[in-house]
Amino acid sequence: MDNVSELDLPEAFLDFLEANGLDPSIYVAGDCIPRYVRLKPGRAAYVEEIEAEIKCKLEKVGWLPGFYSLPPDIQIANTKAYKEGKIYGIDAASGAAVAALDISTGDHVLDLCAAPGAKLCMILDLLGDSGSVTGVDVARHRLAACRTMLQKYALGDKCRLFIADGTTFSLLPPRNHSYSKSYESAWEGKTDAFGEWTSRRPWKERKRLAKAKDGIASLPVAGSEYPELIFYGTHSGIVGLSKTELYKKMDGDEISTCGYDKILVDAECTHDGSVRHVQKFENWGWQTFQRRVLNAERTDSLTTLQLKLLRNGFQLLKIGGFLVYSTCSLTAAQNEDIVEQFLSENAFAELQEIESAKQWPCRSGGMAKTLRFDPLTSQTSGLFVAKFTKLAS
């Protein structure tokens, strides 16, 4: 604890940690947290080449397939391996949240807070050439970064991206759209069918987007009847559909049988468990930190948002499907309290044991069957994970 003073954490943050029963020493341990990378499947032959470039050994993370650890001072952003899409930068705890979904061949998966895309890419890698992935985010600029990742790693074929409010998004997966039928038959009798996606947008759309510059582009979608589709792969179930078919409303019975198999709700939070994120405020200024993390009104609005995201995600889950709720906050208010309130109002939701977690270096959360990662216990960034299933009524 004596080392905590070395970080010069503001008094208000220390009070915040004490009020939430959190140990300030995790921010000292943060300096020793390894950097993690995930190797793109099929790239194992490049490990020695990558090690030679970064001048250190990639250490396998035994409890999480495909993940490797590096010394914390190693930077990967300018490496050839990263630029060529052989490795991803993603914390092992974030990878665990995806692994908790137990993705199977053919699953239709929804990532309700998808940007900037590292977890979305992991989901797509796990699915391979099967199933589909729908990515949703409210921020245009962040989802555009997600689209760039898909293109960089050549993962977009079965994926579609929507700018939308995750608390109200209501589109179901493309289960009933045949991937095998010809484009000609798909377009028959339709005047507004989607063709193959192209980055070259129509003139009217380019004119509208030009007006969205100077910061407006990062704001939530407003005034639009439908979620805005900004990317879709050839086999994502979009090509050949009309807008009417894509945006068709479904009733509760249809959702129960045709909803998503797996849903990830990695909700917006105060990020207080992301030690490297907190340390950035030493440069950004602690006043900014006060506004983003410690402001009571913001925290209250975040917990309201988190509960709404969980509710809506669960509504889109099919019976027997799995939903993982996670945040990189260490506070109970954004984690166990959200889970407890959600369960109290939803008789068809049930917490599940995460079977693979028996080998994970994490601890139990404040509720049975929930998990917590933190720098001291896990040598990762902080993360809370809870897994739900939907029961038949």
Short mmCIF file of C-alpha atoms in Angstrom, two decimals:
data_model
loop_
_atom_site.label_atom_id
_atom_site.label_comp_id
_atom_site.label_asym_id
_atom_site.label_seq_id
_atom_site.Cartn_x
_atom_site.Cartn_y
_atom_site.Cartn_z
CA MET A 1 0.00 0.00 0.00
CA ASP A 2 2.93 2.33 0.54
CA ASN A 3 3.54 2.26 -3.21
CA VAL A 4 0.09 3.71 -3.94
CA SER A 5 1.38 7.20 -3.23
CA GLU A 6 3.79 6.80 -6.13
CA LEU A 7 0.84 7.03 -8.53
CA ASP A 8 -0.34 10.29 -6.99
CA LEU A 9 -3.98 9.24 -7.33
CA PRO A 10 -6.38 12.10 -6.57
CA GLU A 11 -8.02 12.09 -3.16
CA ALA A 12 -11.49 11.91 -4.72
CA PHE A 13 -10.52 8.69 -6.53
CA LEU A 14 -9.11 7.15 -3.37
CA ASP A 15 -12.42 7.98 -1.67
CA PHE A 16 -14.24 6.36 -4.62
CA LEU A 17 -12.16 3.19 -4.23
CA GLU A 18 -12.72 3.07 -0.47
CA ALA A 19 -16.47 3.56 -0.89
CA ASN A 20 -16.56 0.63 -3.30
CA GLY A 21 -14.33 -1.62 -1.22
CA LEU A 22 -11.54 -1.61 -3.83
CA ASP A 23 -7.83 -1.98 -3.13
CA PRO A 24 -5.81 0.98 -4.51
CA SER A 25 -2.76 -1.25 -4.86
CA ILE A 26 -4.21 -2.73 -8.05
CA TYR A 27 -3.06 0.46 -9.78
CA VAL A 28 0.50 -0.29 -8.70
CA ALA A 29 0.20 -3.87 -9.95
CA GLY A 30 -0.93 -2.38 -13.27
CA ASP A 31 2.66 -1.54 -14.13
CA CYS A 32 3.45 -5.26 -14.12
CA ILE A 33 0.45 -6.50 -16.12
CA PRO A 34 1.64 -8.26 -19.29
CA ARG A 35 0.53 -7.03 -22.67
CA TYR A 36 -1.64 -9.62 -24.40
CA VAL A 37 -2.05 -10.49 -28.06
CA ARG A 38 -4.24 -13.00 -29.83
CA LEU A 39 -2.81 -14.88 -32.79
CA LYS A 40 -5.09 -15.04 -35.81
CA PRO A 41 -6.10 -18.67 -36.43
CA GLY A 42 -3.88 -20.37 -38.99
CA ARG A 43 -0.91 -18.08 -38.28
CA ALA A 44 1.00 -20.35 -35.86
CA ALA A 45 3.82 -20.70 -38.39
CA TYR A 46 4.59 -16.99 -37.98
CA VAL A 47 5.29 -17.10 -34.23
CA GLU A 48 9.07 -17.22 -34.60
CA GLU A 49 8.98 -14.43 -37.19
CA ILE A 50 6.89 -12.28 -34.84
CA GLU A 51 9.24 -12.99 -31.93
CA ALA A 52 12.22 -11.97 -34.04
CA GLU A 53 10.54 -8.69 -34.96
CA ILE A 54 9.55 -7.68 -31.44
CA LYS A 55 12.76 -9.13 -29.95
CA CYS A 56 11.06 -11.15 -27.22
CA LYS A 57 9.29 -14.48 -26.79
CA LEU A 58 5.54 -14.90 -27.11
CA GLU A 59 4.46 -16.73 -23.96
CA LYS A 60 1.37 -18.91 -24.40
CA VAL A 61 -1.52 -18.13 -22.07
CA GLY A 62 -2.29 -21.65 -20.93
CA TRP A 63 -5.86 -20.99 -19.87
CA LEU A 64 -6.98 -19.16 -23.04
CA PRO A 65 -6.26 -20.73 -26.47
CA GLY A 66 -4.70 -18.45 -29.06
CA PHE A 67 -3.54 -15.84 -26.53
CA TYR A 68 0.06 -14.88 -25.75
CA SER A 69 1.58 -12.54 -23.21
CA LEU A 70 4.38 -10.02 -23.74
CA PRO A 71 6.31 -7.73 -21.39
CA PRO A 72 4.21 -4.62 -20.64
CA ASP A 73 6.64 -2.25 -22.37
CA ILE A 74 6.39 -3.99 -25.77
CA GLN A 75 4.44 -1.97 -28.35
CA ILE A 76 2.77 -3.81 -31.25
CA ALA A 77 0.96 -1.06 -33.18
CA ASN A 78 3.85 -0.41 -35.59
CA THR A 79 4.92 -4.02 -36.06
CA LYS A 80 4.63 -5.79 -39.39
CA ALA A 81 2.70 -8.64 -37.74
CA TYR A 82 0.02 -6.26 -36.46
CA LYS A 83 -0.23 -4.21 -39.64
CA GLU A 84 -0.58 -7.37 -41.73
CA GLY A 85 -3.34 -8.76 -39.51
CA LYS A 86 -1.47 -11.69 -37.98
CA ILE A 87 -2.07 -10.61 -34.37
CA TYR A 88 -4.70 -8.71 -32.43
CA GLY A 89 -4.17 -6.52 -29.38
CA ILE A 90 -6.73 -7.63 -26.77
CA ASP A 91 -6.53 -8.17 -23.02
CA ALA A 92 -6.90 -11.77 -21.86
CA ALA A 93 -9.82 -10.84 -19.59
CA SER A 94 -11.72 -9.48 -22.60
CA GLY A 95 -10.98 -12.72 -24.40
CA ALA A 96 -12.43 -14.61 -21.44
CA ALA A 97 -15.74 -12.73 -21.79
CA VAL A 98 -16.00 -13.98 -25.38
CA ALA A 99 -14.91 -17.50 -24.40
CA ALA A 100 -17.70 -17.56 -21.78
CA LEU A 101 -20.26 -17.46 -24.62
CA ASP A 102 -19.26 -21.02 -25.62
CA ILE A 103 -19.71 -20.20 -29.29
CA SER A 104 -20.62 -23.20 -31.46
CA THR A 105 -20.58 -23.78 -35.22
CA GLY A 106 -23.54 -22.10 -36.88
CA ASP A 107 -24.39 -19.74 -34.02
CA HIS A 108 -25.98 -16.39 -34.75
CA VAL A 109 -24.26 -13.93 -32.41
CA LEU A 110 -25.09 -10.36 -31.41
CA ASP A 111 -22.41 -8.02 -30.05
CA LEU A 112 -24.58 -5.24 -28.64
CA CYS A 113 -21.71 -2.83 -27.81
CA ALA A 114 -19.34 -3.89 -30.59
CA ALA A 115 -16.86 -1.05 -31.06
CA PRO A 116 -13.94 -0.86 -31.41
CA GLY A 117 -14.05 -4.50 -32.53
CA ALA A 118 -11.45 -6.76 -30.89
CA LYS A 119 -14.08 -8.99 -29.27
CA LEU A 120 -16.20 -8.94 -32.43
CA CYS A 121 -13.21 -10.22 -34.43
CA MET A 122 -12.65 -13.00 -31.89
CA ILE A 123 -16.29 -14.07 -32.25
CA LEU A 124 -15.93 -14.19 -36.03
CA ASP A 125 -12.71 -16.19 -35.80
CA LEU A 126 -14.43 -18.71 -33.52
CA LEU A 127 -17.36 -19.09 -35.93
CA GLY A 128 -15.20 -19.53 -39.01
CA ASP A 129 -17.34 -19.92 -42.14
CA SER A 130 -20.57 -20.59 -40.24
CA GLY A 131 -23.35 -18.64 -38.58
CA SER A 132 -23.52 -14.85 -38.54
CA VAL A 133 -22.46 -11.91 -36.38
CA THR A 134 -24.36 -8.67 -35.89
CA GLY A 135 -22.39 -5.77 -34.41
CA VAL A 136 -24.19 -2.75 -32.92
CA ASP A 137 -22.83 0.47 -31.48
CA VAL A 138 -24.31 3.91 -30.91
CA ALA A 139 -21.17 5.88 -31.88
CA ARG A 140 -20.55 6.30 -35.59
CA HIS A 141 -16.81 6.94 -35.40
CA ARG A 142 -16.24 3.93 -33.12
CA LEU A 143 -18.22 1.59 -35.33
CA ALA A 144 -16.33 2.89 -38.36
CA ALA A 145 -13.15 1.77 -36.58
CA CYS A 146 -14.79 -1.62 -36.08
CA ARG A 147 -15.51 -1.82 -39.82
CA THR A 148 -11.86 -1.02 -40.53
CA MET A 149 -10.82 -3.93 -38.30
CA LEU A 150 -13.10 -6.33 -40.14
CA GLN A 151 -11.57 -5.32 -43.45
CA LYS A 152 -8.01 -5.46 -42.12
CA TYR A 153 -8.45 -9.01 -40.80
CA ALA A 154 -10.65 -10.14 -43.75
CA LEU A 155 -13.46 -11.16 -41.40
CA GLY A 156 -16.49 -9.35 -42.76
CA ASP A 157 -18.12 -12.02 -44.94
CA LYS A 158 -20.68 -13.17 -42.31
CA CYS A 159 -20.94 -9.88 -40.43
CA ARG A 160 -23.22 -6.85 -40.52
CA LEU A 161 -22.76 -3.58 -38.58
CA PHE A 162 -25.50 -1.21 -37.46
CA ILE A 163 -25.23 2.22 -35.88
CA ALA A 164 -28.02 1.99 -33.35
CA ASP A 165 -28.98 2.44 -29.72
CA GLY A 166 -28.31 -0.91 -28.08
CA THR A 167 -31.17 -0.33 -25.62
CA THR A 168 -33.75 -0.36 -28.43
CA PHE A 169 -32.12 -2.36 -31.27
CA SER A 170 -34.64 -5.00 -32.36
CA LEU A 171 -33.45 -6.72 -35.54
CA LEU A 172 -33.24 -10.50 -35.45
CA PRO A 173 -30.47 -12.58 -37.04
CA PRO A 174 -30.64 -13.54 -40.72
CA ARG A 175 -31.84 -17.09 -40.09
CA ASN A 176 -34.41 -17.29 -42.83
CA HIS A 177 -32.37 -15.72 -45.62
CA SER A 178 -30.81 -18.35 -47.85
CA TYR A 179 -27.10 -17.81 -48.44
CA SER A 180 -27.11 -20.27 -51.31
CA LYS A 181 -29.78 -18.78 -53.53
CA SER A 182 -28.56 -16.75 -56.47
CA TYR A 183 -28.55 -12.99 -56.36
CA GLU A 184 -30.84 -12.97 -59.40
CA SER A 185 -33.55 -14.95 -57.60
CA ALA A 186 -33.06 -12.94 -54.42
CA TRP A 187 -33.65 -9.69 -56.31
CA GLU A 188 -36.63 -10.95 -58.31
CA GLY A 189 -39.54 -8.54 -58.04
CA LYS A 190 -37.65 -6.15 -55.73
CA THR A 191 -36.70 -2.60 -56.59
CA ASP A 192 -34.86 -1.80 -53.35
CA ALA A 193 -32.86 -4.98 -52.75
CA PHE A 194 -29.40 -4.65 -51.21
CA GLY A 195 -26.56 -5.38 -53.60
CA GLU A 196 -23.05 -6.30 -52.51
CA TRP A 197 -21.58 -3.81 -50.07
CA THR A 198 -19.21 -1.19 -51.40
CA SER A 199 -17.34 1.58 -49.63
CA ARG A 200 -18.42 3.89 -52.44
CA ARG A 201 -21.66 5.33 -51.10
CA PRO A 202 -24.43 6.97 -53.18
CA TRP A 203 -24.17 10.72 -53.73
CA LYS A 204 -27.08 11.58 -51.40
CA GLU A 205 -25.55 9.56 -48.60
CA ARG A 206 -22.12 11.12 -49.10
CA LYS A 207 -23.71 14.57 -48.97
CA ARG A 208 -25.50 13.70 -45.73
CA LEU A 209 -22.33 12.30 -44.15
CA ALA A 210 -20.38 15.40 -45.16
CA LYS A 211 -22.73 17.43 -42.96
CA ALA A 212 -21.94 15.14 -40.07
CA LYS A 213 -18.32 16.25 -39.74
CA ASP A 214 -16.77 18.39 -37.00
CA GLY A 215 -17.72 16.09 -34.15
CA ILE A 216 -21.31 15.40 -35.11
CA ALA A 217 -20.26 12.10 -36.68
CA SER A 218 -19.53 10.64 -33.27
CA LEU A 219 -22.98 11.38 -31.88
CA PRO A 220 -25.73 8.77 -31.57
CA VAL A 221 -28.07 8.22 -34.50
CA ALA A 222 -31.09 10.47 -34.26
CA GLY A 223 -34.15 11.10 -36.36
CA SER A 224 -33.84 7.82 -38.22
CA GLU A 225 -36.64 5.26 -38.29
CA TYR A 226 -34.22 2.36 -38.75
CA PRO A 227 -30.76 1.39 -37.48
CA GLU A 228 -28.15 2.55 -39.99
CA LEU A 229 -26.42 -0.30 -41.80
CA ILE A 230 -22.80 0.74 -42.41
CA PHE A 231 -21.31 -2.60 -43.44
CA TYR A 232 -22.38 -6.08 -44.45
CA GLY A 233 -20.58 -9.08 -45.89
CA THR A 234 -21.57 -11.00 -48.99
CA HIS A 235 -22.88 -13.90 -46.89
CA SER A 236 -24.23 -11.93 -43.93
CA GLY A 237 -27.83 -12.41 -45.02
CA ILE A 238 -28.24 -8.86 -46.35
CA VAL A 239 -27.59 -9.23 -50.09
CA GLY A 240 -30.87 -9.66 -51.92
CA LEU A 241 -33.04 -8.46 -49.05
CA SER A 242 -35.30 -5.46 -49.40
CA LYS A 243 -35.36 -2.83 -46.66
CA THR A 244 -38.84 -4.02 -45.74
CA GLU A 245 -37.53 -7.55 -45.20
CA LEU A 246 -34.46 -6.41 -43.27
CA TYR A 247 -36.38 -4.15 -40.91
CA LYS A 248 -39.39 -6.40 -40.45
CA LYS A 249 -40.74 -6.32 -36.90
CA MET A 250 -40.94 -9.63 -35.01
CA ASP A 251 -43.27 -10.59 -32.18
CA GLY A 252 -42.30 -12.26 -28.92
CA ASP A 253 -42.99 -15.80 -30.13
CA GLU A 254 -40.73 -15.32 -33.16
CA ILE A 255 -37.93 -13.96 -30.95
CA SER A 256 -38.20 -17.01 -28.68
CA THR A 257 -37.43 -19.36 -31.56
CA CYS A 258 -35.58 -17.12 -34.04
CA GLY A 259 -33.60 -14.88 -31.70
CA TYR A 260 -29.83 -14.88 -31.30
CA ASP A 261 -28.05 -17.98 -30.02
CA LYS A 262 -25.40 -15.97 -28.18
CA ILE A 263 -25.29 -12.31 -27.14
CA LEU A 264 -22.43 -10.26 -25.70
CA VAL A 265 -23.32 -7.13 -23.70
CA ASP A 266 -19.95 -5.59 -22.87
CA ALA A 267 -21.55 -2.47 -21.49
CA GLU A 268 -20.23 1.07 -21.35
CA CYS A 269 -18.89 1.76 -17.85
CA THR A 270 -16.57 3.99 -15.83
CA HIS A 271 -13.52 1.89 -16.92
CA ASP A 272 -12.08 2.07 -13.42
CA GLY A 273 -10.94 -1.55 -13.72
CA SER A 274 -8.87 -0.81 -16.81
CA VAL A 275 -5.64 0.13 -15.07
CA ARG A 276 -3.88 1.37 -18.21
CA HIS A 277 -6.92 3.52 -18.99
CA VAL A 278 -6.80 5.10 -15.52
CA GLN A 279 -3.05 5.70 -15.81
CA LYS A 280 -3.64 7.71 -19.01
CA PHE A 281 -5.29 10.42 -16.93
CA GLU A 282 -1.88 11.29 -15.52
CA ASN A 283 -1.35 12.86 -18.95
CA TRP A 284 -4.95 13.79 -19.77
CA GLY A 285 -5.51 15.50 -16.42
CA TRP A 286 -7.34 14.33 -13.31
CA GLN A 287 -10.08 16.92 -13.85
CA THR A 288 -11.08 14.97 -16.94
CA PHE A 289 -11.01 11.82 -14.83
CA GLN A 290 -13.27 13.46 -12.26
CA ARG A 291 -15.81 14.23 -14.99
CA ARG A 292 -15.66 10.84 -16.73
CA VAL A 293 -15.34 8.46 -13.79
CA LEU A 294 -16.26 10.09 -10.48
CA ASN A 295 -19.16 12.33 -11.47
CA ALA A 296 -22.21 10.99 -9.64
CA GLU A 297 -24.66 11.97 -12.36
CA ARG A 298 -22.61 10.14 -14.98
CA THR A 299 -22.37 7.03 -12.79
CA ASP A 300 -26.14 7.05 -12.24
CA SER A 301 -26.79 7.45 -15.95
CA LEU A 302 -24.37 4.60 -16.71
CA THR A 303 -26.09 2.14 -14.38
CA THR A 304 -29.42 3.03 -15.99
CA LEU A 305 -27.88 2.44 -19.42
CA GLN A 306 -26.29 -0.85 -18.34
CA LEU A 307 -29.58 -2.25 -17.08
CA LYS A 308 -31.38 -1.18 -20.28
CA LEU A 309 -28.70 -2.82 -22.43
CA LEU A 310 -28.99 -6.06 -20.46
CA ARG A 311 -32.79 -6.02 -20.67
CA ASN A 312 -32.85 -5.44 -24.41
CA GLY A 313 -30.10 -7.94 -25.14
CA PHE A 314 -31.95 -10.60 -23.18
CA GLN A 315 -35.16 -9.83 -25.05
CA LEU A 316 -33.38 -10.66 -28.34
CA LEU A 317 -32.02 -13.97 -27.01
CA LYS A 318 -33.72 -17.18 -28.09
CA ILE A 319 -34.87 -19.72 -25.52
CA GLY A 320 -31.89 -21.80 -24.42
CA GLY A 321 -29.40 -19.23 -25.70
CA PHE A 322 -26.61 -17.61 -23.67
CA LEU A 323 -25.95 -13.96 -22.88
CA VAL A 324 -22.74 -12.67 -21.29
CA TYR A 325 -22.83 -9.34 -19.45
CA SER A 326 -19.46 -7.76 -18.72
CA THR A 327 -17.91 -4.45 -17.74
CA CYS A 328 -14.37 -3.28 -17.04
CA SER A 329 -15.56 -1.57 -13.85
CA LEU A 330 -14.73 -3.06 -10.46
CA THR A 331 -17.72 -1.51 -8.68
CA ALA A 332 -20.66 -3.57 -7.46
CA ALA A 333 -23.09 -0.88 -8.62
CA GLN A 334 -22.23 -1.53 -12.27
CA ASN A 335 -22.01 -5.30 -11.93
CA GLU A 336 -23.60 -7.39 -9.16
CA ASP A 337 -26.26 -4.75 -8.47
CA ILE A 338 -27.24 -4.68 -12.15
CA VAL A 339 -27.40 -8.48 -12.28
CA GLU A 340 -29.45 -8.67 -9.07
CA GLN A 341 -31.97 -6.08 -10.26
CA PHE A 342 -32.28 -7.75 -13.67
CA LEU A 343 -32.90 -11.20 -12.15
CA SER A 344 -35.48 -9.77 -9.74
CA GLU A 345 -37.62 -8.55 -12.63
CA ASN A 346 -37.12 -11.43 -15.08
CA ALA A 347 -38.37 -14.86 -14.06
CA PHE A 348 -37.07 -16.46 -17.27
CA ALA A 349 -33.43 -15.43 -16.74
CA GLU A 350 -31.03 -17.76 -14.94
CA LEU A 351 -27.38 -17.30 -14.08
CA GLN A 352 -25.11 -20.03 -15.45
CA GLU A 353 -21.84 -21.51 -14.30
CA ILE A 354 -19.02 -20.70 -16.73
CA GLU A 355 -17.55 -24.17 -17.11
CA SER A 356 -14.32 -23.11 -18.79
CA ALA A 357 -13.63 -20.68 -15.93
CA LYS A 358 -12.54 -23.55 -13.68
CA GLN A 359 -9.09 -23.10 -15.23
CA TRP A 360 -9.12 -19.31 -15.26
CA PRO A 361 -7.03 -17.17 -12.86
CA CYS A 362 -10.01 -15.20 -11.56
CA ARG A 363 -12.08 -15.05 -8.39
CA SER A 364 -15.78 -15.31 -7.67
CA GLY A 365 -17.80 -12.14 -7.85
CA GLY A 366 -20.12 -10.88 -5.14
CA MET A 367 -22.86 -13.19 -6.44
CA ALA A 368 -22.64 -16.93 -7.01
CA LYS A 369 -21.66 -17.88 -10.59
CA THR A 370 -20.26 -14.41 -11.41
CA LEU A 371 -16.54 -13.81 -11.97
CA ARG A 372 -14.03 -11.03 -11.47
CA PHE A 373 -10.65 -10.48 -13.07
CA ASP A 374 -8.23 -7.94 -11.61
CA PRO A 375 -4.49 -7.17 -11.86
CA LEU A 376 -3.62 -8.71 -8.50
CA THR A 377 -5.52 -11.98 -8.99
CA SER A 378 -5.37 -12.47 -12.74
CA GLN A 379 -2.47 -10.43 -14.13
CA THR A 380 -5.03 -8.87 -16.48
CA SER A 381 -7.09 -5.73 -16.59
CA GLY A 382 -10.20 -5.67 -14.38
CA LEU A 383 -13.37 -7.30 -15.71
CA PHE A 384 -16.68 -8.56 -14.34
CA VAL A 385 -18.42 -11.43 -16.15
CA ALA A 386 -21.92 -12.90 -15.68
CA LYS A 387 -23.56 -15.48 -17.94
CA PHE A 388 -27.32 -15.92 -18.37
CA THR A 389 -29.58 -18.34 -20.18
CA LYS A 390 -33.23 -17.83 -21.18
CA LEU A 391 -35.72 -20.35 -19.83
CA ALA A 392 -38.93 -21.37 -21.58
CA SER A 393 -42.04 -19.69 -20.22
#
